[in-house]
Short mmCIF file of C-alpha atoms and ligand atoms in Angstrom, two decimals:
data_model
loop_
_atom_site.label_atom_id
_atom_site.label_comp_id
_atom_site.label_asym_id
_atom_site.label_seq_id
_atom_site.Cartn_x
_atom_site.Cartn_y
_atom_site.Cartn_z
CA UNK A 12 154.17 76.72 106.49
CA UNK A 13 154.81 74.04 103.98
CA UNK A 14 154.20 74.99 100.45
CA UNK A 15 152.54 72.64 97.93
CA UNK A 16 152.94 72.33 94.17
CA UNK A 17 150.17 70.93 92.11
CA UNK A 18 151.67 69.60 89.25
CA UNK A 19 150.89 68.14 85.52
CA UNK A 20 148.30 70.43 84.99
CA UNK A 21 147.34 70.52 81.40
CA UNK A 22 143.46 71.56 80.88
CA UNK A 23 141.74 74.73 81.33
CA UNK A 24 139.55 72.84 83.58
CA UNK A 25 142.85 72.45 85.72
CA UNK A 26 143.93 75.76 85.52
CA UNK A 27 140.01 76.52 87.17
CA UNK A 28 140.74 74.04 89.44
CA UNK A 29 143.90 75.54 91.21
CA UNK A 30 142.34 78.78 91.39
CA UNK A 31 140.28 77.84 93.40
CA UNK A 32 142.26 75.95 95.45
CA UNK A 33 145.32 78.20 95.27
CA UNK A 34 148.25 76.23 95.62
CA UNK A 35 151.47 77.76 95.82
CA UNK A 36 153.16 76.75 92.49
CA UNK A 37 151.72 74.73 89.69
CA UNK A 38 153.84 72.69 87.28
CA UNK A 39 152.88 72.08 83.50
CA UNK A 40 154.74 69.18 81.77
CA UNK A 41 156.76 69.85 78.78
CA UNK A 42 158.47 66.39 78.90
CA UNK A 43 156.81 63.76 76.92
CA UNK A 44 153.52 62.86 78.90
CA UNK A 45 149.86 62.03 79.27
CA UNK A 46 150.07 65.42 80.64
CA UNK A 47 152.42 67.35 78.21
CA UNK A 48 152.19 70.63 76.83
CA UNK A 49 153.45 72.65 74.37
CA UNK A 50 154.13 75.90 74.20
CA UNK A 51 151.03 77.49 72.60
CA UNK A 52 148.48 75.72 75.23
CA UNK A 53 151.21 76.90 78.92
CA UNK A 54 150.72 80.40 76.98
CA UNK A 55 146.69 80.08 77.11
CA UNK A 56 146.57 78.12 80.19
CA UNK A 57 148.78 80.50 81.86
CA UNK A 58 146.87 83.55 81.07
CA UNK A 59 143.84 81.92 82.80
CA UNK A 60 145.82 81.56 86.15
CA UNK A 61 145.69 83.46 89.31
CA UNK A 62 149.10 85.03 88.81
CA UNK A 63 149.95 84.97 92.27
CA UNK A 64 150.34 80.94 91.76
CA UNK A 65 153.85 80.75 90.57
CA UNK A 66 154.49 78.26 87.23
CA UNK A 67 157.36 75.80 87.02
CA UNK A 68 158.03 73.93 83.51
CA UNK A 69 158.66 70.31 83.72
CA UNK A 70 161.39 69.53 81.10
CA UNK A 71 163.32 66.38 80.68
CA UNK A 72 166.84 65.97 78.95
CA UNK A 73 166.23 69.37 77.39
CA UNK A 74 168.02 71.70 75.50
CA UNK A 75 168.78 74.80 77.29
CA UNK A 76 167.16 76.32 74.01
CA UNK A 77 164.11 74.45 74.35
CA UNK A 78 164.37 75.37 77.92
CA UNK A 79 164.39 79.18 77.19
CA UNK A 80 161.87 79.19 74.51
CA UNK A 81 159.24 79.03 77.33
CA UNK A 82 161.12 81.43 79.86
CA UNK A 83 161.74 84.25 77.32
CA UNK A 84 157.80 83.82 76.36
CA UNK A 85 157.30 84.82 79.96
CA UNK A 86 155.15 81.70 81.28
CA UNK A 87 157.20 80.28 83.43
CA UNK A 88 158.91 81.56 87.17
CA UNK A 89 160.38 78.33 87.67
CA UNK A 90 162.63 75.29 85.53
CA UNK A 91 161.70 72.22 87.16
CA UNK A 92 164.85 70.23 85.47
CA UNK A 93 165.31 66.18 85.13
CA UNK A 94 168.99 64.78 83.60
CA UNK A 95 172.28 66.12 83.21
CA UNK A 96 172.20 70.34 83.15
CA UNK A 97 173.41 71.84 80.65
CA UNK A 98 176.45 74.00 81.64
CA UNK A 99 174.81 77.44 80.64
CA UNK A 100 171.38 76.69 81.75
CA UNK A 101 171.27 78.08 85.22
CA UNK A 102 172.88 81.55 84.56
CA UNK A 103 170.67 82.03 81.76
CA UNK A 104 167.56 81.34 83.94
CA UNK A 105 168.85 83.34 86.77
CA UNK A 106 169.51 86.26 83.99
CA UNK A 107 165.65 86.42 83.43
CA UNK A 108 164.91 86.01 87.24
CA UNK A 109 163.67 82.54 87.09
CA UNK A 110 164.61 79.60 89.34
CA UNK A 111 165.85 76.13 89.23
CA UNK A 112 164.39 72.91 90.72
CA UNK A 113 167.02 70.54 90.00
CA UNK A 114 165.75 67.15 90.12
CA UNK A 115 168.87 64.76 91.85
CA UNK A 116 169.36 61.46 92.25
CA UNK A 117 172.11 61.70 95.22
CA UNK A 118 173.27 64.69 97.33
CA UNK A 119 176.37 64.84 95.12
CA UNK A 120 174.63 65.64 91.68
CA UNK A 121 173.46 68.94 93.40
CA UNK A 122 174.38 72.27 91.53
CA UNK A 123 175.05 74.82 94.19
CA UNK A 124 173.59 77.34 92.11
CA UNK A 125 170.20 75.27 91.86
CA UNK A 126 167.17 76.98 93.95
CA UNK A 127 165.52 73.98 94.84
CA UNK A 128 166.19 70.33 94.93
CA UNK A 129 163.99 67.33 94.15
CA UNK A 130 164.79 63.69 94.68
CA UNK A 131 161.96 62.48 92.19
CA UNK A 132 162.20 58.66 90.96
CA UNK A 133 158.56 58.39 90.28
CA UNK A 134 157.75 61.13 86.97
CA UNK A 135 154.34 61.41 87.53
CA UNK A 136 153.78 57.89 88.09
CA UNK A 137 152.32 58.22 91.64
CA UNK A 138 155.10 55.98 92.41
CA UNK A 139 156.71 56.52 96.50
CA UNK A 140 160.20 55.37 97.30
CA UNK A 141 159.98 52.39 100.00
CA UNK A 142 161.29 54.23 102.75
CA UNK A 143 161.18 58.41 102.68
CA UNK A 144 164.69 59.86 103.87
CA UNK A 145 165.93 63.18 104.79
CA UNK A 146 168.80 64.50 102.49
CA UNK A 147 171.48 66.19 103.43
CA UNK A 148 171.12 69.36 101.25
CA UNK A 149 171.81 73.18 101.87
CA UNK A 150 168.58 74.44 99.34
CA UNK A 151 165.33 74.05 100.19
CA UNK A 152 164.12 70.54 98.82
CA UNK A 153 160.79 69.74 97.13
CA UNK A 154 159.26 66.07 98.26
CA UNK A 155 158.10 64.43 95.56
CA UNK A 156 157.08 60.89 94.19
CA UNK A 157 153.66 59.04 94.96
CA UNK A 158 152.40 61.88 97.77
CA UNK A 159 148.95 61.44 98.57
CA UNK A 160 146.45 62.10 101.78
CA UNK A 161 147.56 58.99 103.36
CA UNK A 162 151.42 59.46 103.10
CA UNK A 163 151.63 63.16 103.10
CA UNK A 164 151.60 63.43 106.83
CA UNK A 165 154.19 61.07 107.35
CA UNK A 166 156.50 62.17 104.69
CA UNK A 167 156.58 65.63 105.42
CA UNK A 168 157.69 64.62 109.26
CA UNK A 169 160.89 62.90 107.89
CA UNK A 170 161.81 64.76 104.85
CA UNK A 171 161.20 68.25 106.29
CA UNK A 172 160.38 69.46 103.01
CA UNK A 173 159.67 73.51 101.75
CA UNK A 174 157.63 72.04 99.35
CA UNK A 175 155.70 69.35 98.51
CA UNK A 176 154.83 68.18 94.69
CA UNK A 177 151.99 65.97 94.11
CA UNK A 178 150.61 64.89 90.59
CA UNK A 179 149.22 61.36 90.53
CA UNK A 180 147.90 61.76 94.02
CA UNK A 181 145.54 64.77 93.19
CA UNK A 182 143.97 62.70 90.74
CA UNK A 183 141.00 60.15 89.62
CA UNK A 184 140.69 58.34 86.84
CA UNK A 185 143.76 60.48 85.50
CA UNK A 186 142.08 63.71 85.66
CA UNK A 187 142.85 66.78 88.10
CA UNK A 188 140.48 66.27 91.23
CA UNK A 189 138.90 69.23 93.10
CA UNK A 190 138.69 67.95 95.97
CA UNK A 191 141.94 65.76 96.36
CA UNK A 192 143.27 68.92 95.03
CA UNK A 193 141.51 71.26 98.19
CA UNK A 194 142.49 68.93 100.78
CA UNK A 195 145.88 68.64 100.04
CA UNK A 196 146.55 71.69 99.21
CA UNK A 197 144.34 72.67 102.96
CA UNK A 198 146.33 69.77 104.71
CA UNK A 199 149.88 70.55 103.40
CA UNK A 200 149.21 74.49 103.82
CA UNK A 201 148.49 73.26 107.75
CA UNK A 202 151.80 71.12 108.31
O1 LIG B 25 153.81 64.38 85.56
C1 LIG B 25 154.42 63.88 84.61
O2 LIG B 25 153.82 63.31 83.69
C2 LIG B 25 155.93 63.93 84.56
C3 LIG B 25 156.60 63.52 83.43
C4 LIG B 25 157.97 63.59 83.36
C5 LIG B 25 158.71 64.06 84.43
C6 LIG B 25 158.06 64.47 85.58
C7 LIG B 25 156.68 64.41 85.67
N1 LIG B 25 156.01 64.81 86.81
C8 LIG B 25 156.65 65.13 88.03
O3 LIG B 25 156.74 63.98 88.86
C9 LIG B 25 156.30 64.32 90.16
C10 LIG B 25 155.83 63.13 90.90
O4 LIG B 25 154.67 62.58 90.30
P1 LIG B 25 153.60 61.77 91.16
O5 LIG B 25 153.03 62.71 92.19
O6 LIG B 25 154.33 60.64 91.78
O7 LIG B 25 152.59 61.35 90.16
C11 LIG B 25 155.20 65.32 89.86
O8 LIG B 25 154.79 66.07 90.95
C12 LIG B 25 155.84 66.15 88.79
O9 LIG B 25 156.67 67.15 89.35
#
């Protein structure tokens, strides 16, 4: 089964939302964002959530301090990680049993101590690459970048994805969307 990831999650509407449509990871933003979070709302959000959905922070050029803040507060079970890593960020995460989604422009930027990979141009844009291409990676990789219902079907047959990580395309009128939110998750869960 492929798993899905609903990310940029950032009300307690939201956090409603993908309980009832249990998803298999949720991602809050802590990158700057329409969606962004700090620390004090993940910890409130987070409390409301089914905790068998499993919470990656979305962080940007961070500082592996900035990083750990949130993982040492206990909110997150995955580092969903954009830029350059820094070169003690990945033991440290592993050391409190959390994982890495490093997000990779090429196959050769891949850290094999990452957990997951993501080739994600798009940043919550709901922007899709022109052509979808599988990657020649050993981890499992995350598809990401402008996934909705009418894509989803046809991406997932060429990436071969674990995961797939969908933002823009759960939503309307920039808000979370119940039911674009149901029937991916349904559709992805069925793939
Ligand atoms: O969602 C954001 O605002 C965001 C900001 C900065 C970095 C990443 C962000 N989101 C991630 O981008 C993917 C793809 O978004 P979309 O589905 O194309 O809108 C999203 O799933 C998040 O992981």
């Amino acid at each position: 089964m492929v798993k899905i990831k609903l990310c940029g999650l950032h009300t307690t509407a939201d956090i409603a939302k993908a309980n009832q449509v249990h998803p298999d990871f949720v991602g809050l933003v802590f990158a700057p964002s329409q969606r962004q979070v700090d620390l004090k709302t993940a910890r409130i959000l987070t409390q409301d959530l089914d905790p068998t959905i499993a919470v990656a922070g979305v962080y940007v050029n961070a500082s592996t301090e900035t990083v750990m803040a949130a993982v040492t507060d206990r909110v997150l079970q995955l580092v969903q990680y954009y830029g350059a890593l820094p070169a003690n960020l990945i033991a440290q995460l592993h050391e409190q049993h959390v994982q890495l989604i490093q997000v990779v422009q090429t196959e050769t930027d891949v850290d094999p101590e990452a957990d997951y990979v993501m080739f994600d141009a798009s940043r919550g844009r709901g922007q899709a690459p022109a052509q979808f291409q599988k990657h020649a990676v050993t981890q499992p990789e995350i598809l990401s970048g402008g996934i909705t219902l009418a894509n989803v079907q046809t991406a997932v047959a060429i990436v071969k994805p674990a995961v797939v990580d969908i933002s823009s395309g759960v939503e309307t009128d920039s808000h979370k969307d119940l039911a674009k939110m149901q029937a991916l998750t349904d559709l992805v869960h069925r793939l």
